[in-house]
Tab-separated table of N, CA, C and O in Angstrom:
chain	number	residue	atom	x	y	z
A	1	LEU	N	30.552	-3.547	48.160
A	1	LEU	CA	29.247	-3.417	47.818
A	1	LEU	C	27.552	-4.221	47.617
A	1	LEU	O	27.076	-3.220	46.905
A	2	GLY	N	28.320	-5.041	47.706
A	2	GLY	CA	27.101	-6.131	47.996
A	2	GLY	C	26.201	-6.798	46.531
A	2	GLY	O	27.550	-6.561	45.591
A	3	GLY	N	25.215	-6.903	46.833
A	3	GLY	CA	24.420	-7.619	45.364
A	3	GLY	C	24.489	-6.059	45.489
A	3	GLY	O	23.761	-7.275	43.630
A	4	GLU	N	23.541	-4.708	45.269
A	4	GLU	CA	23.493	-3.817	44.569
A	4	GLU	C	24.501	-3.082	42.963
A	4	GLU	O	23.830	-2.311	43.079
A	5	CYS	N	25.820	-3.028	43.417
A	5	CYS	CA	27.039	-2.829	42.930
A	5	CYS	C	27.260	-3.342	42.344
A	5	CYS	O	28.577	-4.230	42.820
A	6	VAL	N	27.961	-3.426	41.769
A	6	VAL	CA	29.586	-4.285	40.876
A	6	VAL	C	30.578	-2.962	40.884
A	6	VAL	O	30.754	-2.204	40.934
A	7	GLY	N	31.469	-3.299	41.080
A	7	GLY	CA	33.565	-3.554	41.511
A	7	GLY	C	33.657	-2.798	40.227
A	7	GLY	O	34.019	-4.707	39.592
A	8	ALA	N	34.180	-1.596	39.829
A	8	ALA	CA	34.699	-2.021	38.419
A	8	ALA	C	36.289	-1.576	38.373
A	8	ALA	O	36.167	-0.206	38.215
A	9	TYR	N	36.776	-1.406	37.491
A	9	TYR	CA	38.285	-1.427	37.330
A	9	TYR	C	38.287	-1.094	35.837
A	9	TYR	O	38.065	-2.236	35.693
A	10	SER	N	38.573	-0.447	36.273
A	10	SER	CA	39.565	0.192	34.516
A	10	SER	C	40.827	0.949	34.514
A	10	SER	O	40.991	1.969	35.017
A	11	THR	N	41.983	1.173	33.515
A	11	THR	CA	42.398	1.560	33.156
A	11	THR	C	42.517	2.567	31.922
A	11	THR	O	43.546	4.193	32.097
A	12	CYS	N	41.488	3.042	32.139
A	12	CYS	CA	41.022	3.408	30.790
A	12	CYS	C	39.486	4.787	31.237
A	12	CYS	O	38.872	4.401	31.565
A	13	ASP	N	39.939	5.789	31.274
A	13	ASP	CA	38.507	6.870	31.834
A	13	ASP	C	37.641	6.910	30.267
A	13	ASP	O	36.024	6.679	30.885
A	14	GLU	N	37.984	6.025	28.366
A	14	GLU	CA	37.382	6.201	27.780
A	14	GLU	C	36.752	4.914	27.935
A	14	GLU	O	34.546	5.222	27.674
A	15	LEU	N	37.009	4.005	28.359
A	15	LEU	CA	35.897	2.646	28.241
A	15	LEU	C	35.158	2.430	29.789
A	15	LEU	O	33.972	2.734	29.469
A	16	TRP	N	35.621	3.027	30.809
A	16	TRP	CA	35.193	3.216	31.906
A	16	TRP	C	33.981	4.495	31.602
A	16	TRP	O	32.795	3.849	32.197
A	17	ASN	N	33.736	5.131	30.749
A	17	ASN	CA	32.544	5.893	30.573
A	17	ASN	C	31.765	5.327	29.686
A	17	ASN	O	30.869	5.272	29.892
A	18	ILE	N	31.677	4.523	28.939
A	18	ILE	CA	30.828	3.283	27.591
A	18	ILE	C	30.195	2.994	28.444
A	18	ILE	O	29.337	1.880	28.902
A	19	LEU	N	31.313	1.392	29.958
A	19	LEU	CA	30.650	0.323	31.017
A	19	LEU	C	29.446	1.815	31.439
A	19	LEU	O	28.629	1.020	32.715
A	20	GLU	N	30.208	2.731	32.786
A	20	GLU	CA	28.807	3.842	33.254
A	20	GLU	C	27.871	4.364	32.335
A	20	GLU	O	26.397	4.152	33.199
A	21	LYS	N	28.123	4.701	31.471
A	21	LYS	CA	26.686	5.088	30.717
A	21	LYS	C	25.571	4.220	30.457
A	21	LYS	O	24.425	3.858	30.688
A	22	GLY	N	26.547	2.562	29.932
A	22	GLY	CA	25.771	0.932	29.619
A	22	GLY	C	24.570	0.970	31.063
A	22	GLY	O	24.520	0.360	30.858
A	23	GLY	N	25.289	1.324	32.462
A	23	GLY	CA	24.854	0.570	33.498
A	23	GLY	C	24.071	2.076	34.057
A	23	GLY	O	22.682	0.568	34.012
A	24	TYR	N	23.456	2.761	33.074
A	24	TYR	CA	22.892	3.059	33.380
A	24	TYR	C	21.454	2.986	32.041
A	24	TYR	O	20.310	2.692	32.945
A	25	THR	N	22.015	2.634	30.978
A	25	THR	CA	20.560	2.027	30.899
A	25	THR	C	19.855	0.318	30.421
A	25	THR	O	18.960	0.275	30.152
A	26	SER	N	20.659	-0.325	31.562
A	26	SER	CA	20.649	-1.171	30.930
A	26	SER	C	20.399	-1.473	33.026
A	26	SER	O	19.234	-3.079	32.974
A	27	GLY	N	20.337	-0.855	33.727
A	27	GLY	CA	19.868	-0.785	35.408
A	27	GLY	C	20.678	-1.829	36.358
A	27	GLY	O	20.673	-1.369	37.507
A	28	ASP	N	22.406	-0.953	35.275
A	28	ASP	CA	23.622	-2.025	36.280
A	28	ASP	C	24.041	-1.139	36.632
A	28	ASP	O	24.912	-0.334	36.209
A	29	ARG	N	24.109	-1.351	38.484
A	29	ARG	CA	24.703	-0.577	38.992
A	29	ARG	C	26.761	-0.743	38.694
A	29	ARG	O	26.722	-1.762	40.030
A	30	LEU	N	27.579	-0.253	38.276
A	30	LEU	CA	28.573	0.417	38.170
A	30	LEU	C	29.938	1.467	39.198
A	30	LEU	O	28.973	1.892	39.615
A	31	TRP	N	30.446	1.028	40.673
A	31	TRP	CA	30.807	1.873	40.798
A	31	TRP	C	32.452	1.544	40.657
A	31	TRP	O	33.410	0.296	41.135
A	32	ARG	N	33.693	2.680	40.196
A	32	ARG	CA	35.012	2.405	39.750
A	32	ARG	C	35.338	2.656	41.296
A	32	ARG	O	35.490	3.107	41.701
A	33	MET	N	36.769	1.123	40.732
A	33	MET	CA	37.661	1.079	42.198
A	33	MET	C	38.858	1.613	41.306
A	33	MET	O	39.364	2.138	40.919
A	34	PRO	N	39.826	1.919	42.516
A	34	PRO	CA	40.935	2.282	42.172
A	34	PRO	C	42.321	0.969	42.209
A	34	PRO	O	41.444	0.027	42.491
A	35	LEU	N	43.353	1.585	41.890
A	35	LEU	CA	43.460	0.117	41.475
A	35	LEU	C	45.228	1.249	41.488
A	35	LEU	O	46.456	0.735	40.835
A	36	PHE	N	45.184	1.638	43.159
A	36	PHE	CA	46.732	2.743	43.412
A	36	PHE	C	47.729	1.012	43.731
A	36	PHE	O	47.334	0.352	43.767
A	37	LYS	N	49.066	1.514	43.458
A	37	LYS	CA	49.762	1.191	43.853
A	37	LYS	C	50.314	0.122	44.507
A	37	LYS	O	50.954	-0.727	44.954
A	38	GLU	N	49.679	0.766	45.853
A	38	GLU	CA	49.706	-0.096	47.174
A	38	GLU	C	49.568	-1.035	47.484
A	38	GLU	O	50.004	-2.029	47.900
A	39	TYR	N	49.093	-1.738	46.504
A	39	TYR	CA	47.895	-2.027	46.421
A	39	TYR	C	47.942	-3.934	46.031
A	39	TYR	O	48.186	-4.574	46.540
A	40	GLY	N	48.940	-3.055	44.255
A	40	GLY	CA	49.957	-3.922	44.350
A	40	GLY	C	50.350	-4.597	44.909
A	40	GLY	O	50.905	-5.992	45.214
A	41	ASP	N	51.640	-3.319	45.743
A	41	ASP	CA	52.727	-4.052	46.748
A	41	ASP	C	51.803	-5.511	47.893
A	41	ASP	O	52.540	-6.461	48.065
A	42	LEU	N	50.177	-5.004	48.074
A	42	LEU	CA	50.600	-6.480	49.327
A	42	LEU	C	50.081	-7.441	48.528
A	42	LEU	O	50.204	-8.066	48.507
A	43	LEU	N	50.325	-7.921	47.385
A	43	LEU	CA	50.793	-9.539	45.962
A	43	LEU	C	52.115	-9.582	46.131
A	43	LEU	O	52.885	-10.489	46.744
A	44	LYS	N	52.549	-8.809	47.156
A	44	LYS	CA	54.684	-9.134	46.896
A	44	LYS	C	54.362	-11.038	47.382
A	44	LYS	O	54.400	-10.856	49.296
A	45	SER	N	55.681	-11.211	47.507
A	45	SER	CA	56.393	-12.825	47.703
A	45	SER	C	57.643	-12.386	48.395
A	45	SER	O	58.307	-12.898	47.002
A	46	ALA	N	58.040	-13.227	49.021
A	46	ALA	CA	59.270	-14.052	49.342
A	46	ALA	C	60.123	-15.347	48.034
A	46	ALA	O	61.335	-15.437	48.071
A	47	THR	N	59.054	-16.218	48.154
A	47	THR	CA	59.174	-16.936	47.242
A	47	THR	C	58.258	-17.425	46.354
A	47	THR	O	59.052	-18.401	45.423
A	48	ALA	N	57.913	-16.770	45.495
A	48	ALA	CA	57.251	-16.256	44.925
A	48	ALA	C	56.861	-15.196	43.831
A	48	ALA	O	57.888	-14.237	44.250
A	49	ASP	N	57.422	-15.040	42.055
A	49	ASP	CA	56.761	-13.923	41.584
A	49	ASP	C	56.167	-12.939	42.164
A	49	ASP	O	55.935	-12.194	42.353
A	50	ILE	N	54.601	-14.217	42.336
A	50	ILE	CA	54.238	-13.009	43.001
A	50	ILE	C	53.087	-13.513	43.493
A	50	ILE	O	52.305	-14.682	42.676
A	51	ASN	N	51.748	-13.087	44.496
A	51	ASN	CA	51.169	-14.171	45.209
A	51	ASN	C	49.917	-13.900	44.508
A	51	ASN	O	49.580	-12.617	43.892
A	52	ASN	N	48.306	-14.125	45.155
A	52	ASN	CA	47.636	-14.549	44.225
A	52	ASN	C	46.337	-14.226	44.794
A	52	ASN	O	45.501	-14.292	44.619
A	53	ILE	N	46.884	-13.928	46.241
A	53	ILE	CA	45.752	-13.363	47.490
A	53	ILE	C	46.655	-12.578	48.975
A	53	ILE	O	48.519	-12.981	48.582
A	54	SER	N	46.108	-11.479	48.807
A	54	SER	CA	46.598	-10.394	49.796
A	54	SER	C	47.626	-11.077	50.914
A	54	SER	O	46.048	-12.047	51.122
A	55	ALA	N	48.145	-10.548	51.635
A	55	ALA	CA	48.441	-11.081	53.550
A	55	ALA	C	47.505	-10.272	54.411
A	55	ALA	O	47.448	-11.249	54.948
A	56	VAL	N	47.255	-9.909	53.798
A	56	VAL	CA	45.711	-8.214	54.223
A	56	VAL	C	44.215	-8.630	54.367
A	56	VAL	O	44.432	-9.337	53.990
A	57	PRO	N	43.520	-8.358	55.902
A	57	PRO	CA	42.409	-8.553	55.154
A	57	PRO	C	41.937	-7.659	54.991
A	57	PRO	O	40.478	-7.412	55.422
A	58	TYR	N	41.889	-6.890	54.283
A	58	TYR	CA	41.753	-5.463	53.560
A	58	TYR	C	41.906	-5.589	51.781
A	58	TYR	O	42.454	-6.280	51.754
A	59	GLY	N	40.995	-4.974	51.372
A	59	GLY	CA	41.452	-5.168	49.599
A	59	GLY	C	41.576	-6.289	48.461
A	59	GLY	O	41.716	-6.093	47.136
A	60	GLY	N	40.509	-7.288	49.286
A	60	GLY	CA	40.499	-8.233	48.596
A	60	GLY	C	39.763	-8.344	46.140
A	60	GLY	O	41.475	-8.868	45.986
A	61	SER	N	38.399	-7.354	47.239
A	61	SER	CA	38.822	-6.786	45.104
A	61	SER	C	39.438	-6.216	44.738
A	61	SER	O	40.043	-6.905	43.247
A	62	ILE	N	40.651	-5.422	45.442
A	62	ILE	CA	41.474	-5.092	44.673
A	62	ILE	C	42.877	-5.521	44.290
A	62	ILE	O	42.607	-5.318	43.635
A	63	THR	N	43.226	-6.444	45.777
A	63	THR	CA	43.876	-6.281	44.713
A	63	THR	C	43.955	-8.189	43.819
A	63	THR	O	45.018	-8.719	42.862
A	64	ALA	N	42.825	-7.927	43.868
A	64	ALA	CA	42.224	-9.399	42.316
A	64	ALA	C	43.001	-8.582	41.087
A	64	ALA	O	43.513	-9.281	40.020
A	65	ALA	N	42.089	-7.561	41.058
A	65	ALA	CA	42.060	-6.545	40.280
A	65	ALA	C	43.618	-6.585	39.784
A	65	ALA	O	44.077	-6.702	38.276
A	66	LYS	N	44.862	-6.468	40.852
A	66	LYS	CA	46.382	-5.524	41.174
A	66	LYS	C	46.805	-6.855	40.462
A	66	LYS	O	47.335	-6.924	39.982
A	67	PHE	N	45.731	-8.187	40.992
A	67	PHE	CA	46.390	-9.369	40.247
A	67	PHE	C	46.678	-10.056	39.267
A	67	PHE	O	47.231	-10.041	37.881
A	68	LEU	N	44.915	-9.149	38.439
A	68	LEU	CA	45.019	-9.730	37.228
A	68	LEU	C	45.626	-8.471	36.085
A	68	LEU	O	46.422	-9.168	34.574
A	69	GLN	N	45.914	-6.728	36.430
A	69	GLN	CA	46.855	-6.498	36.397
A	69	GLN	C	47.903	-6.671	35.225
A	69	GLN	O	48.908	-6.977	34.463
A	70	ASN	N	48.209	-8.123	36.203
A	70	ASN	CA	49.825	-8.608	36.046
A	70	ASN	C	50.240	-8.465	34.147
A	70	ASN	O	51.701	-9.034	34.488
A	71	PHE	N	49.370	-10.018	34.779
A	71	PHE	CA	49.482	-10.507	32.651
A	71	PHE	C	48.291	-9.550	31.914
A	71	PHE	O	48.324	-10.038	30.758
A	72	ILE	N	48.029	-8.252	32.007
A	72	ILE	CA	47.430	-7.971	30.892
A	72	ILE	C	47.990	-6.625	29.894
A	72	ILE	O	49.119	-6.382	30.726
A	73	LYS	N	48.494	-7.164	29.152
A	73	LYS	CA	49.249	-6.799	27.451
A	73	LYS	C	49.263	-5.486	27.055
A	73	LYS	O	49.282	-4.496	26.588
A	74	CYS	N	47.656	-5.486	27.224
A	74	CYS	CA	46.493	-4.103	26.528
A	74	CYS	C	46.745	-2.231	27.178
A	74	CYS	O	47.012	-3.498	28.313
A	75	LYS	N	46.608	-1.751	27.071
A	75	LYS	CA	46.592	-0.397	27.713
A	75	LYS	C	44.957	-0.053	28.298
A	75	LYS	O	45.571	0.539	30.610
A	76	SER	N	44.664	-0.573	27.566
A	76	SER	CA	42.868	-0.169	28.089
A	76	SER	C	42.039	-1.211	28.494
A	76	SER	O	42.107	-2.354	27.179
A	77	TRP	N	41.939	-1.639	29.721
A	77	TRP	CA	41.270	-3.138	30.093
A	77	TRP	C	40.404	-2.617	31.482
A	77	TRP	O	39.954	-1.317	31.788
A	78	ALA	N	39.909	-3.576	31.696
A	78	ALA	CA	38.311	-3.477	32.411
A	78	ALA	C	38.497	-4.687	33.342
A	78	ALA	O	38.088	-5.684	32.251
A	79	HIS	N	37.880	-4.774	33.870
A	79	HIS	CA	37.912	-6.350	34.940
A	79	HIS	C	36.153	-5.529	35.786
A	79	HIS	O	35.984	-5.055	36.386
A	80	LEU	N	34.917	-6.147	36.216
A	80	LEU	CA	33.884	-6.145	36.082
A	80	LEU	C	33.519	-7.361	36.809
A	80	LEU	O	34.175	-8.483	37.247
A	81	ASP	N	33.873	-7.101	38.347
A	81	ASP	CA	33.962	-7.674	39.779
A	81	ASP	C	31.927	-8.081	40.393
A	81	ASP	O	31.492	-7.292	41.082
A	82	ILE	N	32.294	-9.990	39.286
A	82	ILE	CA	30.822	-9.419	39.806
A	82	ILE	C	29.648	-10.627	41.209
A	82	ILE	O	29.314	-11.493	41.266
A	83	ALA	N	31.329	-11.462	41.831
A	83	ALA	CA	31.147	-12.205	42.788
A	83	ALA	C	29.990	-11.401	43.759
A	83	ALA	O	28.912	-12.322	44.457
A	84	GLY	N	29.080	-10.335	44.505
A	84	GLY	CA	28.361	-9.680	45.090
A	84	GLY	C	27.131	-9.514	44.528
A	84	GLY	O	26.170	-9.604	45.166
A	85	VAL	N	26.912	-9.667	43.326
A	85	VAL	CA	26.072	-10.282	42.389
A	85	VAL	C	25.901	-11.135	41.763
A	85	VAL	O	24.641	-10.941	40.960
A	86	MET	N	26.350	-12.104	40.975
A	86	MET	CA	25.887	-12.910	40.479
A	86	MET	C	24.536	-13.362	40.164
A	86	MET	O	24.094	-14.141	39.371
A	87	ASP	N	24.020	-13.682	41.741
A	87	ASP	CA	22.869	-13.688	41.847
A	87	ASP	C	22.273	-13.201	42.726
A	87	ASP	O	22.200	-11.519	43.456
A	88	SER	N	20.482	-12.873	42.070
A	88	SER	CA	19.833	-12.180	42.701
A	88	SER	C	18.428	-12.039	43.657
A	88	SER	O	19.888	-13.496	43.509
A	89	THR	N	18.905	-10.860	44.281
A	89	THR	CA	17.822	-11.423	46.064
A	89	THR	C	16.680	-10.607	45.268
A	89	THR	O	16.268	-10.317	44.461
A	90	ASP	N	15.769	-10.628	46.585
A	90	ASP	CA	14.523	-10.096	46.668
A	90	ASP	C	14.640	-8.717	46.239
A	90	ASP	O	13.482	-8.127	45.829
A	91	SER	N	14.956	-8.378	47.081
A	91	SER	CA	15.450	-6.837	46.873
A	91	SER	C	15.677	-6.210	44.755
A	91	SER	O	15.159	-5.009	44.870
A	92	MET	N	15.899	-7.081	44.043
A	92	MET	CA	16.327	-6.361	42.141
A	92	MET	C	15.629	-6.529	41.728
A	92	MET	O	15.087	-7.460	41.125
A	93	SER	N	14.330	-6.095	41.503
A	93	SER	CA	12.564	-5.987	41.137
A	93	SER	C	12.602	-6.425	39.588
A	93	SER	O	11.339	-7.137	39.198
A	94	TYR	N	14.178	-5.876	38.718
A	94	TYR	CA	13.780	-6.249	37.649
A	94	TYR	C	14.469	-6.928	36.727
A	94	TYR	O	15.047	-7.987	35.527
A	95	LEU	N	14.925	-8.278	37.879
A	95	LEU	CA	15.410	-9.397	37.542
A	95	LEU	C	14.539	-10.146	38.279
A	95	LEU	O	14.518	-10.621	39.666
A	96	PRO	N	14.577	-12.030	38.164
A	96	PRO	CA	14.066	-12.972	38.579
A	96	PRO	C	15.594	-12.788	39.852
A	96	PRO	O	16.521	-12.920	40.592
A	97	LYS	N	14.903	-14.672	41.022
A	97	LYS	CA	15.627	-14.027	42.263
A	97	LYS	C	16.640	-16.067	41.545
A	97	LYS	O	15.929	-16.635	40.742
A	98	GLY	N	17.830	-15.256	41.765
A	98	GLY	CA	18.511	-16.589	41.419
A	98	GLY	C	19.805	-16.244	41.222
A	98	GLY	O	19.298	-14.838	39.797
A	99	MET	N	20.468	-16.559	40.146
A	99	MET	CA	21.478	-16.213	38.587
A	99	MET	C	20.573	-16.232	37.396
A	99	MET	O	19.526	-16.932	37.292
A	100	SER	N	20.525	-14.568	37.064
A	100	SER	CA	20.330	-13.577	36.480
A	100	SER	C	21.102	-13.901	35.257
A	100	SER	O	20.238	-12.853	33.462
A	101	GLY	N	22.641	-13.779	34.868
A	101	GLY	CA	23.204	-13.863	33.664
A	101	GLY	C	23.095	-12.124	33.933
A	101	GLY	O	23.224	-10.939	33.043
A	102	ARG	N	23.718	-11.608	35.100
A	102	ARG	CA	23.715	-9.771	35.341
A	102	ARG	C	24.872	-9.802	34.455
A	102	ARG	O	25.778	-10.029	34.685
A	103	LEU	N	25.077	-8.561	34.077
A	103	LEU	CA	25.481	-7.448	33.214
A	103	LEU	C	25.237	-7.765	31.976
A	103	LEU	O	26.710	-7.263	31.144
A	104	LEU	N	25.093	-8.799	31.281
A	104	LEU	CA	24.956	-9.526	30.293
A	104	LEU	C	24.688	-8.709	29.442
A	104	LEU	O	24.480	-8.635	28.223
A	105	GLY	N	23.475	-7.900	30.255
A	105	GLY	CA	22.036	-6.980	28.937
A	105	GLY	C	23.435	-5.378	27.993
A	105	GLY	O	23.991	-4.879	27.318
A	106	LEU	N	24.624	-5.271	29.570
A	106	LEU	CA	24.753	-3.459	29.847
A	106	LEU	C	26.391	-4.476	28.737
A	106	LEU	O	27.210	-3.622	28.089
A	107	LEU	N	27.063	-5.178	28.410
A	107	LEU	CA	27.403	-6.634	28.108
A	107	LEU	C	27.659	-6.032	26.243
A	107	LEU	O	28.792	-5.757	25.883
A	108	LEU	N	27.096	-6.442	26.716
A	108	LEU	CA	26.038	-6.741	24.684
A	108	LEU	C	25.222	-5.831	24.067
A	108	LEU	O	26.235	-6.296	22.940
A	109	LYS	N	24.912	-4.325	24.971
A	109	LYS	CA	24.319	-3.686	24.580
A	109	LYS	C	25.923	-2.619	24.454
A	109	LYS	O	25.626	-1.240	23.333
A	110	HIS	N	27.205	-2.645	24.708
A	110	HIS	CA	27.539	-1.494	24.679
A	110	HIS	C	28.584	-2.428	24.889
A	110	HIS	O	29.603	-1.617	24.962
């Protein structure tokens, strides 16, 4: 998704809707990503309960969310993958260049 959009993972449609609407008002783009079972299967290990990284070169952000899902006790949760947007580039006209606390406005308001 690069530096323009946040990958959002959520098990709850209601929570996702709040985040999506908040993104519209804060100017932060979010895109809901899948949490398919098959991505969790990529974390299986012969020597540990679970791997913290997939052995395949794809789905890294998704498998990271699936890894977190193994430790979350509540039904409704969200993970916002900010790795690609943690610092702003020249293309982000509404934020200063560099680290800017992106998504903070979304999270504080909603």
